[in-house]
Amino acid sequence: MGKALIIGAGGVASVAIHKCCQNAEVFEEICIASRTKSKCDALKEKLEGGKTKITTAQVDADSVEELVALIQKEKPDVVLNLALPYQDLTIMDACLETKTNYVDTANYEPLDTAKFEYKWQWAYREKFEKAGITALLGSGFDPGVTGVFSAYALKHEFDEINYIDILDCNAGDHGYPFATNFNPEINIREVSAKGSYWEDGKWIETEPMEIKRVYDFPEVGKKDMYLLHHEELESLGINIPGIKRIRFFMTFGESYLTHLKCLENVGMTSIEPIEFEGKQIVPLQFLKAVLPDPASLGPRTVGKTNIGCIFQGKKDGKDKTYYLYNVCDHQECYKEVGSQAVSYTTGVPAMIGAMMLMNGTWNKPGVYNIEEFDPDPFMEALNKFGLPWKESYTPDLVD
Ligand code: NDP
């Protein structure tokens, strides 16, 4: 059917690329391009020989010029951005210049402040619409599947959704005292920032990790979880009519939190550059360099993830509760694609999002968050490509 240009060759990209190759009818050809070309070549070597034709390229995704030249050479139908959030705008600029569809899994982040908001990317709406191309924002799991779940619940289960609690549980154990399951820099920025939730049309801010709850997750058991700010709260607060409150909770073990506190206390999680031996370095980027590479956690991680949304609202005038979730097993993911479940649960929806644009199932010029499209074909594809979802009408609620 067509060709995708995949930018980035890290944990998430590796899964998305495996999945594209399992779906060769749609992804006849892919080009893997990243800063370190050897990582692209290693993926090509591993996956070559199937029906999908694979090429590789070196690119600095901070440079619009380099990106435009690459897109002009490769002529993809869609660019799937699986580099870091810092590159979102340069890649969007290059897509505009070459009139190519765009998909990502994380909102643009300026290097010097942790914001987790969409305003920079939403500012491209008119330009994309005029160019007749689509930007699909946030096609990972959260954001991503959580938005698709919300659109699906609204379409099939409710007349009005009033409350959403997004619960992200990773009960995996990698055996290290401290490691992050995806890019350490982004992960630590996210969890050391202030928490917030959306209530009655405005943000309520909390101190980092101030709000803690215990939840008994299906197929996983009881875990401590903490309220965090998360980017999809912003778009769902606007796109789901009738919403009164949306919160996001993520589970953390005691060891992770103790290490994080200590690293914070000594200044290692700061994103403010400091001078070290005559050179400017960002402490958090240095920390990333000494932590285990998330891509190396696959073989040693055991246990499951459970990510989903609890909805409360009204159907035919009556109160209703509905829980949609996915359970994913780290070792099963590793057996299938050589990665742990956190990369898997992001890489699969990234491939599906690219597929939705590539085969024209979703076709709407402009810049959109994922919940603004028809959820049904995406829900079907989740079942088909390794992230089957489950539902419950009687879940425990979070107080
Ligand atoms: P990794 O750090 O493993 O991979 C990032 C890749 O991007 C690396 O291959 C890196 O190259 C490449 N890259 C970084 N900067 C540039 C640049 N300037 N030019 C070209 N390539 C570059 O990250 P992950 O795979 O864990 O995460 C990828 C994305 O997925 C992130 O944006 C993350 O926030 C998002 N994510 C989204 C989730 C969701 O559910 N929505 C969940 C988890 C992650 P190099 O190898 O040289 O470092």
PDB file of C-alpha atoms in Angstrom, residues 128-361:
ATOM      1  CA  PHE A 128      -1.755  21.615   8.021  1.00  0.00           C
ATOM      2  CA  GLU A 129      -5.347  22.084   6.929  1.00  0.00           C
ATOM      3  CA  LYS A 130      -4.309  24.435   4.119  1.00  0.00           C
ATOM      4  CA  ALA A 131      -1.563  22.032   3.012  1.00  0.00           C
ATOM      5  CA  GLY A 132      -4.162  19.222   2.880  1.00  0.00           C
ATOM      6  CA  ILE A 133      -2.172  16.955   5.225  1.00  0.00           C
ATOM      7  CA  THR A 134      -2.938  15.376   8.597  1.00  0.00           C
ATOM      8  CA  ALA A 135      -0.966  15.477  11.836  1.00  0.00           C
ATOM      9  CA  LEU A 136      -2.058  12.799  14.300  1.00  0.00           C
ATOM     10  CA  LEU A 137      -0.806  13.753  17.766  1.00  0.00           C
ATOM     11  CA  GLY A 138      -0.167  11.273  20.562  1.00  0.00           C
ATOM     12  CA  SER A 139      -0.527   7.809  19.010  1.00  0.00           C
ATOM     13  CA  GLY A 140       1.150   5.809  21.795  1.00  0.00           C
ATOM     14  CA  PHE A 141      -0.639   4.241  24.759  1.00  0.00           C
ATOM     15  CA  ASP A 142      -0.989   7.217  27.042  1.00  0.00           C
ATOM     16  CA  PRO A 143      -1.497   9.490  25.219  1.00  0.00           C
ATOM     17  CA  GLY A 144      -2.905   7.368  22.455  1.00  0.00           C
ATOM     18  CA  VAL A 145      -4.963   4.331  23.348  1.00  0.00           C
ATOM     19  CA  THR A 146      -6.369   6.224  26.365  1.00  0.00           C
ATOM     20  CA  GLY A 147      -7.834   8.784  23.912  1.00  0.00           C
ATOM     21  CA  VAL A 148      -9.166   6.033  21.625  1.00  0.00           C
ATOM     22  CA  PHE A 149     -10.732   4.317  24.687  1.00  0.00           C
ATOM     23  CA  SER A 150     -12.381   7.649  25.640  1.00  0.00           C
ATOM     24  CA  ALA A 151     -13.792   8.184  22.140  1.00  0.00           C
ATOM     25  CA  TYR A 152     -15.011   4.567  22.071  1.00  0.00           C
ATOM     26  CA  ALA A 153     -16.701   4.843  25.495  1.00  0.00           C
ATOM     27  CA  LEU A 154     -18.425   8.057  24.414  1.00  0.00           C
ATOM     28  CA  LYS A 155     -19.568   6.543  21.113  1.00  0.00           C
ATOM     29  CA  HIS A 156     -20.870   3.211  22.411  1.00  0.00           C
ATOM     30  CA  GLU A 157     -21.438   3.302  26.165  1.00  0.00           C
ATOM     31  CA  PHE A 158     -22.461   6.802  27.285  1.00  0.00           C
ATOM     32  CA  ASP A 159     -24.591   9.794  26.379  1.00  0.00           C
ATOM     33  CA  GLU A 160     -22.278  11.883  28.525  1.00  0.00           C
ATOM     34  CA  ILE A 161     -18.971  11.131  30.285  1.00  0.00           C
ATOM     35  CA  ASN A 162     -18.433  13.154  33.463  1.00  0.00           C
ATOM     36  CA  TYR A 163     -15.372  11.565  35.086  1.00  0.00           C
ATOM     37  CA  ILE A 164     -12.321   9.806  33.668  1.00  0.00           C
ATOM     38  CA  ASP A 165      -9.543   8.253  35.725  1.00  0.00           C
ATOM     39  CA  ILE A 166      -6.613   7.027  33.628  1.00  0.00           C
ATOM     40  CA  LEU A 167      -4.690   4.328  35.508  1.00  0.00           C
ATOM     41  CA  ASP A 168      -1.225   3.358  34.284  1.00  0.00           C
ATOM     42  CA  CYS A 169       0.209   0.395  36.152  1.00  0.00           C
ATOM     43  CA  ASN A 170       3.560  -1.166  35.414  1.00  0.00           C
ATOM     44  CA  ALA A 171       4.082  -4.106  37.731  1.00  0.00           C
ATOM     45  CA  GLY A 172       7.209  -5.214  35.877  1.00  0.00           C
ATOM     46  CA  ASP A 173      10.416  -6.030  37.725  1.00  0.00           C
ATOM     47  CA  HIS A 174      13.736  -5.565  35.874  1.00  0.00           C
ATOM     48  CA  GLY A 175      15.915  -6.452  38.856  1.00  0.00           C
ATOM     49  CA  TYR A 176      17.874  -3.149  38.844  1.00  0.00           C
ATOM     50  CA  PRO A 177      17.656  -0.883  41.918  1.00  0.00           C
ATOM     51  CA  PHE A 178      16.767   2.014  39.576  1.00  0.00           C
ATOM     52  CA  ALA A 179      16.028   2.217  35.845  1.00  0.00           C
ATOM     53  CA  THR A 180      13.343   3.835  33.718  1.00  0.00           C
ATOM     54  CA  ASN A 181      11.207   1.928  31.237  1.00  0.00           C
ATOM     55  CA  PHE A 182      11.397   4.510  28.501  1.00  0.00           C
ATOM     56  CA  ASN A 183      13.728   7.406  27.745  1.00  0.00           C
ATOM     57  CA  PRO A 184      15.048   8.351  31.255  1.00  0.00           C
ATOM     58  CA  GLU A 185      15.189  12.040  30.502  1.00  0.00           C
ATOM     59  CA  ILE A 186      11.533  12.283  29.474  1.00  0.00           C
ATOM     60  CA  ASN A 187      10.404   9.857  32.193  1.00  0.00           C
ATOM     61  CA  ILE A 188      12.128  11.752  35.003  1.00  0.00           C
ATOM     62  CA  ARG A 189      10.962  15.142  33.691  1.00  0.00           C
ATOM     63  CA  GLU A 190       7.419  13.772  33.785  1.00  0.00           C
ATOM     64  CA  VAL A 191       7.477  12.348  37.312  1.00  0.00           C
ATOM     65  CA  SER A 192       9.452  15.128  38.998  1.00  0.00           C
ATOM     66  CA  ALA A 193       7.127  17.847  37.640  1.00  0.00           C
ATOM     67  CA  LYS A 194       4.174  19.133  39.703  1.00  0.00           C
ATOM     68  CA  GLY A 195       1.024  17.016  39.463  1.00  0.00           C
ATOM     69  CA  SER A 196      -2.267  18.373  38.181  1.00  0.00           C
ATOM     70  CA  TYR A 197      -5.751  17.344  37.169  1.00  0.00           C
ATOM     71  CA  TRP A 198      -8.570  18.937  35.215  1.00  0.00           C
ATOM     72  CA  GLU A 199     -11.729  19.818  37.144  1.00  0.00           C
ATOM     73  CA  ASP A 200     -14.664  22.034  36.183  1.00  0.00           C
ATOM     74  CA  GLY A 201     -12.785  23.600  33.285  1.00  0.00           C
ATOM     75  CA  LYS A 202      -9.563  24.418  35.109  1.00  0.00           C
ATOM     76  CA  TRP A 203      -6.292  22.852  36.251  1.00  0.00           C
ATOM     77  CA  ILE A 204      -5.806  21.986  39.942  1.00  0.00           C
ATOM     78  CA  GLU A 205      -2.082  21.795  40.690  1.00  0.00           C
ATOM     79  CA  THR A 206      -0.517  19.469  43.293  1.00  0.00           C
ATOM     80  CA  GLU A 207       3.009  18.989  44.584  1.00  0.00           C
ATOM     81  CA  PRO A 208       4.889  16.135  42.840  1.00  0.00           C
ATOM     82  CA  MET A 209       3.557  12.779  44.147  1.00  0.00           C
ATOM     83  CA  GLU A 210       1.285  14.550  46.669  1.00  0.00           C
ATOM     84  CA  ILE A 211      -1.798  12.434  45.927  1.00  0.00           C
ATOM     85  CA  LYS A 212      -1.423   8.695  46.492  1.00  0.00           C
ATOM     86  CA  ARG A 213      -4.024   5.937  46.141  1.00  0.00           C
ATOM     87  CA  VAL A 214      -3.895   2.145  46.282  1.00  0.00           C
ATOM     88  CA  TYR A 215      -5.682   0.301  43.476  1.00  0.00           C
ATOM     89  CA  ASP A 216      -6.371  -3.397  42.989  1.00  0.00           C
ATOM     90  CA  PHE A 217      -5.576  -3.831  39.269  1.00  0.00           C
ATOM     91  CA  PRO A 218      -7.201  -6.741  37.393  1.00  0.00           C
ATOM     92  CA  GLU A 219      -4.625  -9.521  36.731  1.00  0.00           C
ATOM     93  CA  VAL A 220      -1.921  -7.569  38.591  1.00  0.00           C
ATOM     94  CA  GLY A 221      -3.081  -6.916  42.168  1.00  0.00           C
ATOM     95  CA  LYS A 222      -2.796  -4.038  44.617  1.00  0.00           C
ATOM     96  CA  LYS A 223      -0.330  -1.258  43.772  1.00  0.00           C
ATOM     97  CA  ASP A 224       0.475   2.235  45.041  1.00  0.00           C
ATOM     98  CA  MET A 225      -0.279   4.863  42.422  1.00  0.00           C
ATOM     99  CA  TYR A 226       0.297   8.610  42.325  1.00  0.00           C
ATOM    100  CA  LEU A 227      -1.480  11.461  40.592  1.00  0.00           C
ATOM    101  CA  LEU A 228       0.628  13.011  37.801  1.00  0.00           C
ATOM    102  CA  HIS A 229       0.061  15.666  35.200  1.00  0.00           C
ATOM    103  CA  HIS A 230      -0.210  13.975  31.823  1.00  0.00           C
ATOM    104  CA  GLU A 231      -0.593  15.564  28.422  1.00  0.00           C
ATOM    105  CA  GLU A 232      -3.793  13.830  27.328  1.00  0.00           C
ATOM    106  CA  LEU A 233      -5.703  15.469  30.197  1.00  0.00           C
ATOM    107  CA  GLU A 234      -5.454  18.720  28.246  1.00  0.00           C
ATOM    108  CA  SER A 235      -6.922  17.442  24.976  1.00  0.00           C
ATOM    109  CA  LEU A 236      -9.528  15.135  26.570  1.00  0.00           C
ATOM    110  CA  GLY A 237     -10.716  18.012  28.780  1.00  0.00           C
ATOM    111  CA  ILE A 238     -11.630  19.827  25.558  1.00  0.00           C
ATOM    112  CA  ASN A 239     -12.652  16.961  23.280  1.00  0.00           C
ATOM    113  CA  ILE A 240     -14.942  14.953  25.591  1.00  0.00           C
ATOM    114  CA  PRO A 241     -18.114  17.007  26.070  1.00  0.00           C
ATOM    115  CA  GLY A 242     -19.692  17.047  29.554  1.00  0.00           C
ATOM    116  CA  ILE A 243     -16.448  16.209  31.328  1.00  0.00           C
ATOM    117  CA  LYS A 244     -16.204  17.398  34.922  1.00  0.00           C
ATOM    118  CA  ARG A 245     -12.937  15.858  36.044  1.00  0.00           C
ATOM    119  CA  ILE A 246     -10.025  13.900  34.526  1.00  0.00           C
ATOM    120  CA  ARG A 247      -7.142  12.517  36.544  1.00  0.00           C
ATOM    121  CA  PHE A 248      -4.094  10.442  35.669  1.00  0.00           C
ATOM    122  CA  PHE A 249      -2.445   7.983  38.067  1.00  0.00           C
ATOM    123  CA  MET A 250       0.759   6.004  37.584  1.00  0.00           C
ATOM    124  CA  THR A 251       2.121   3.240  39.802  1.00  0.00           C
ATOM    125  CA  PHE A 252       5.597   3.521  41.332  1.00  0.00           C
ATOM    126  CA  GLY A 253       7.396   1.161  43.677  1.00  0.00           C
ATOM    127  CA  GLU A 254       9.058   2.370  46.855  1.00  0.00           C
ATOM    128  CA  SER A 255      12.587   1.734  45.571  1.00  0.00           C
ATOM    129  CA  TYR A 256      12.006   3.847  42.441  1.00  0.00           C
ATOM    130  CA  LEU A 257      10.662   6.746  44.494  1.00  0.00           C
ATOM    131  CA  THR A 258      13.467   6.610  47.075  1.00  0.00           C
ATOM    132  CA  HIS A 259      16.121   6.685  44.348  1.00  0.00           C
ATOM    133  CA  LEU A 260      14.334   9.484  42.538  1.00  0.00           C
ATOM    134  CA  LYS A 261      14.087  11.581  45.716  1.00  0.00           C
ATOM    135  CA  CYS A 262      17.783  11.113  46.376  1.00  0.00           C
ATOM    136  CA  LEU A 263      18.736  12.018  42.782  1.00  0.00           C
ATOM    137  CA  GLU A 264      16.502  15.086  43.021  1.00  0.00           C
ATOM    138  CA  ASN A 265      17.982  16.127  46.355  1.00  0.00           C
ATOM    139  CA  VAL A 266      21.512  16.077  44.954  1.00  0.00           C
ATOM    140  CA  GLY A 267      20.494  17.997  41.803  1.00  0.00           C
ATOM    141  CA  MET A 268      20.883  15.168  39.278  1.00  0.00           C
ATOM    142  CA  THR A 269      17.367  15.519  37.823  1.00  0.00           C
ATOM    143  CA  SER A 270      17.728  19.213  36.984  1.00  0.00           C
ATOM    144  CA  ILE A 271      17.258  20.345  33.370  1.00  0.00           C
ATOM    145  CA  GLU A 272      19.141  23.617  34.040  1.00  0.00           C
ATOM    146  CA  PRO A 273      22.556  23.440  32.324  1.00  0.00           C
ATOM    147  CA  ILE A 274      25.581  23.700  34.647  1.00  0.00           C
ATOM    148  CA  GLU A 275      29.241  24.234  33.883  1.00  0.00           C
ATOM    149  CA  PHE A 276      31.399  21.128  34.389  1.00  0.00           C
ATOM    150  CA  GLU A 277      35.115  21.168  33.577  1.00  0.00           C
ATOM    151  CA  GLY A 278      34.626  24.069  31.190  1.00  0.00           C
ATOM    152  CA  LYS A 279      31.654  22.474  29.404  1.00  0.00           C
ATOM    153  CA  GLN A 280      27.913  23.110  29.753  1.00  0.00           C
ATOM    154  CA  ILE A 281      26.092  19.932  30.726  1.00  0.00           C
ATOM    155  CA  VAL A 282      22.487  19.222  31.690  1.00  0.00           C
ATOM    156  CA  PRO A 283      22.502  17.063  34.862  1.00  0.00           C
ATOM    157  CA  LEU A 284      19.482  15.019  33.727  1.00  0.00           C
ATOM    158  CA  GLN A 285      21.150  14.255  30.371  1.00  0.00           C
ATOM    159  CA  PHE A 286      24.263  13.116  32.228  1.00  0.00           C
ATOM    160  CA  LEU A 287      22.121  10.918  34.462  1.00  0.00           C
ATOM    161  CA  LYS A 288      20.556   9.366  31.344  1.00  0.00           C
ATOM    162  CA  ALA A 289      24.032   8.425  30.150  1.00  0.00           C
ATOM    163  CA  VAL A 290      24.787   6.423  33.322  1.00  0.00           C
ATOM    164  CA  LEU A 291      21.400   4.693  33.703  1.00  0.00           C
ATOM    165  CA  PRO A 292      20.578   1.384  31.985  1.00  0.00           C
ATOM    166  CA  ASP A 293      19.342   1.837  28.406  1.00  0.00           C
ATOM    167  CA  PRO A 294      15.575   1.103  28.450  1.00  0.00           C
ATOM    168  CA  ALA A 295      16.079  -1.021  25.335  1.00  0.00           C
ATOM    169  CA  SER A 296      18.300  -3.350  27.422  1.00  0.00           C
ATOM    170  CA  LEU A 297      15.576  -4.096  29.999  1.00  0.00           C
ATOM    171  CA  GLY A 298      13.631  -6.464  27.743  1.00  0.00           C
ATOM    172  CA  PRO A 299      15.290  -9.768  28.610  1.00  0.00           C
ATOM    173  CA  ARG A 300      15.250  -9.112  32.372  1.00  0.00           C
ATOM    174  CA  THR A 301      11.789  -7.646  32.940  1.00  0.00           C
ATOM    175  CA  VAL A 302       9.064  -9.940  34.287  1.00  0.00           C
ATOM    176  CA  GLY A 303       5.462  -9.158  35.250  1.00  0.00           C
ATOM    177  CA  LYS A 304       2.633  -7.268  33.605  1.00  0.00           C
ATOM    178  CA  THR A 305       1.369  -3.812  32.747  1.00  0.00           C
ATOM    179  CA  ASN A 306      -2.272  -2.801  33.053  1.00  0.00           C
ATOM    180  CA  ILE A 307      -3.231   0.534  31.509  1.00  0.00           C
ATOM    181  CA  GLY A 308      -6.785   1.757  31.109  1.00  0.00           C
ATOM    182  CA  CYS A 309      -9.532   4.266  31.817  1.00  0.00           C
ATOM    183  CA  ILE A 310     -12.436   4.216  34.276  1.00  0.00           C
ATOM    184  CA  PHE A 311     -15.350   6.249  32.944  1.00  0.00           C
ATOM    185  CA  GLN A 312     -18.334   7.509  34.929  1.00  0.00           C
ATOM    186  CA  GLY A 313     -21.253   9.232  33.284  1.00  0.00           C
ATOM    187  CA  LYS A 314     -24.830   8.867  32.108  1.00  0.00           C
ATOM    188  CA  LYS A 315     -26.614   6.549  29.679  1.00  0.00           C
ATOM    189  CA  ASP A 316     -30.384   6.927  29.099  1.00  0.00           C
ATOM    190  CA  GLY A 317     -30.627   9.174  32.157  1.00  0.00           C
ATOM    191  CA  LYS A 318     -28.968   6.624  34.469  1.00  0.00           C
ATOM    192  CA  ASP A 319     -25.551   6.724  36.161  1.00  0.00           C
ATOM    193  CA  LYS A 320     -23.089   4.297  34.571  1.00  0.00           C
ATOM    194  CA  THR A 321     -19.506   3.138  35.167  1.00  0.00           C
ATOM    195  CA  TYR A 322     -17.273   1.482  32.560  1.00  0.00           C
ATOM    196  CA  TYR A 323     -13.624   0.369  32.672  1.00  0.00           C
ATOM    197  CA  LEU A 324     -11.581  -0.322  29.524  1.00  0.00           C
ATOM    198  CA  TYR A 325      -8.051  -1.649  29.930  1.00  0.00           C
ATOM    199  CA  ASN A 326      -5.254  -3.684  28.409  1.00  0.00           C
ATOM    200  CA  VAL A 327      -3.007  -6.135  30.214  1.00  0.00           C
ATOM    201  CA  CYS A 328       0.379  -6.820  28.655  1.00  0.00           C
ATOM    202  CA  ASP A 329       3.029  -9.316  29.780  1.00  0.00           C
ATOM    203  CA  HIS A 330       6.655  -8.147  29.646  1.00  0.00           C
ATOM    204  CA  GLN A 331       8.111 -11.559  28.817  1.00  0.00           C
ATOM    205  CA  GLU A 332       5.551 -12.300  26.105  1.00  0.00           C
ATOM    206  CA  CYS A 333       6.432  -8.989  24.452  1.00  0.00           C
ATOM    207  CA  TYR A 334      10.086  -9.850  24.705  1.00  0.00           C
ATOM    208  CA  LYS A 335       9.522 -13.229  23.073  1.00  0.00           C
ATOM    209  CA  GLU A 336       7.600 -11.645  20.224  1.00  0.00           C
ATOM    210  CA  VAL A 337       9.632  -8.518  19.402  1.00  0.00           C
ATOM    211  CA  GLY A 338      12.616  -8.430  21.769  1.00  0.00           C
ATOM    212  CA  SER A 339      11.309  -5.517  23.899  1.00  0.00           C
ATOM    213  CA  GLN A 340       9.578  -5.067  27.247  1.00  0.00           C
ATOM    214  CA  ALA A 341       5.904  -4.110  27.564  1.00  0.00           C
ATOM    215  CA  VAL A 342       6.355  -0.336  28.014  1.00  0.00           C
ATOM    216  CA  SER A 343       7.970  -0.022  24.580  1.00  0.00           C
ATOM    217  CA  TYR A 344       5.484  -2.573  23.205  1.00  0.00           C
ATOM    218  CA  THR A 345       2.366  -0.775  24.453  1.00  0.00           C
ATOM    219  CA  THR A 346       3.650   2.435  22.779  1.00  0.00           C
ATOM    220  CA  GLY A 347       5.105   0.966  19.568  1.00  0.00           C
ATOM    221  CA  VAL A 348       1.979  -1.005  18.589  1.00  0.00           C
ATOM    222  CA  PRO A 349      -0.386   2.025  18.649  1.00  0.00           C
ATOM    223  CA  ALA A 350       2.275   4.107  16.877  1.00  0.00           C
ATOM    224  CA  MET A 351       2.228   1.622  13.986  1.00  0.00           C
ATOM    225  CA  ILE A 352      -1.606   1.546  14.033  1.00  0.00           C
ATOM    226  CA  GLY A 353      -1.825   5.369  13.934  1.00  0.00           C
ATOM    227  CA  ALA A 354       0.513   5.462  10.939  1.00  0.00           C
ATOM    228  CA  MET A 355      -1.587   2.746   9.284  1.00  0.00           C
ATOM    229  CA  MET A 356      -4.829   4.726   9.845  1.00  0.00           C
ATOM    230  CA  LEU A 357      -3.378   7.649   7.847  1.00  0.00           C
ATOM    231  CA  MET A 358      -1.586   5.535   5.302  1.00  0.00           C
ATOM    232  CA  ASN A 359      -4.612   3.490   4.210  1.00  0.00           C
ATOM    233  CA  GLY A 360      -6.896   6.542   4.395  1.00  0.00           C
ATOM    234  CA  THR A 361      -9.120   5.141   7.189  1.00  0.00           C
TER     235      THR A 361
END
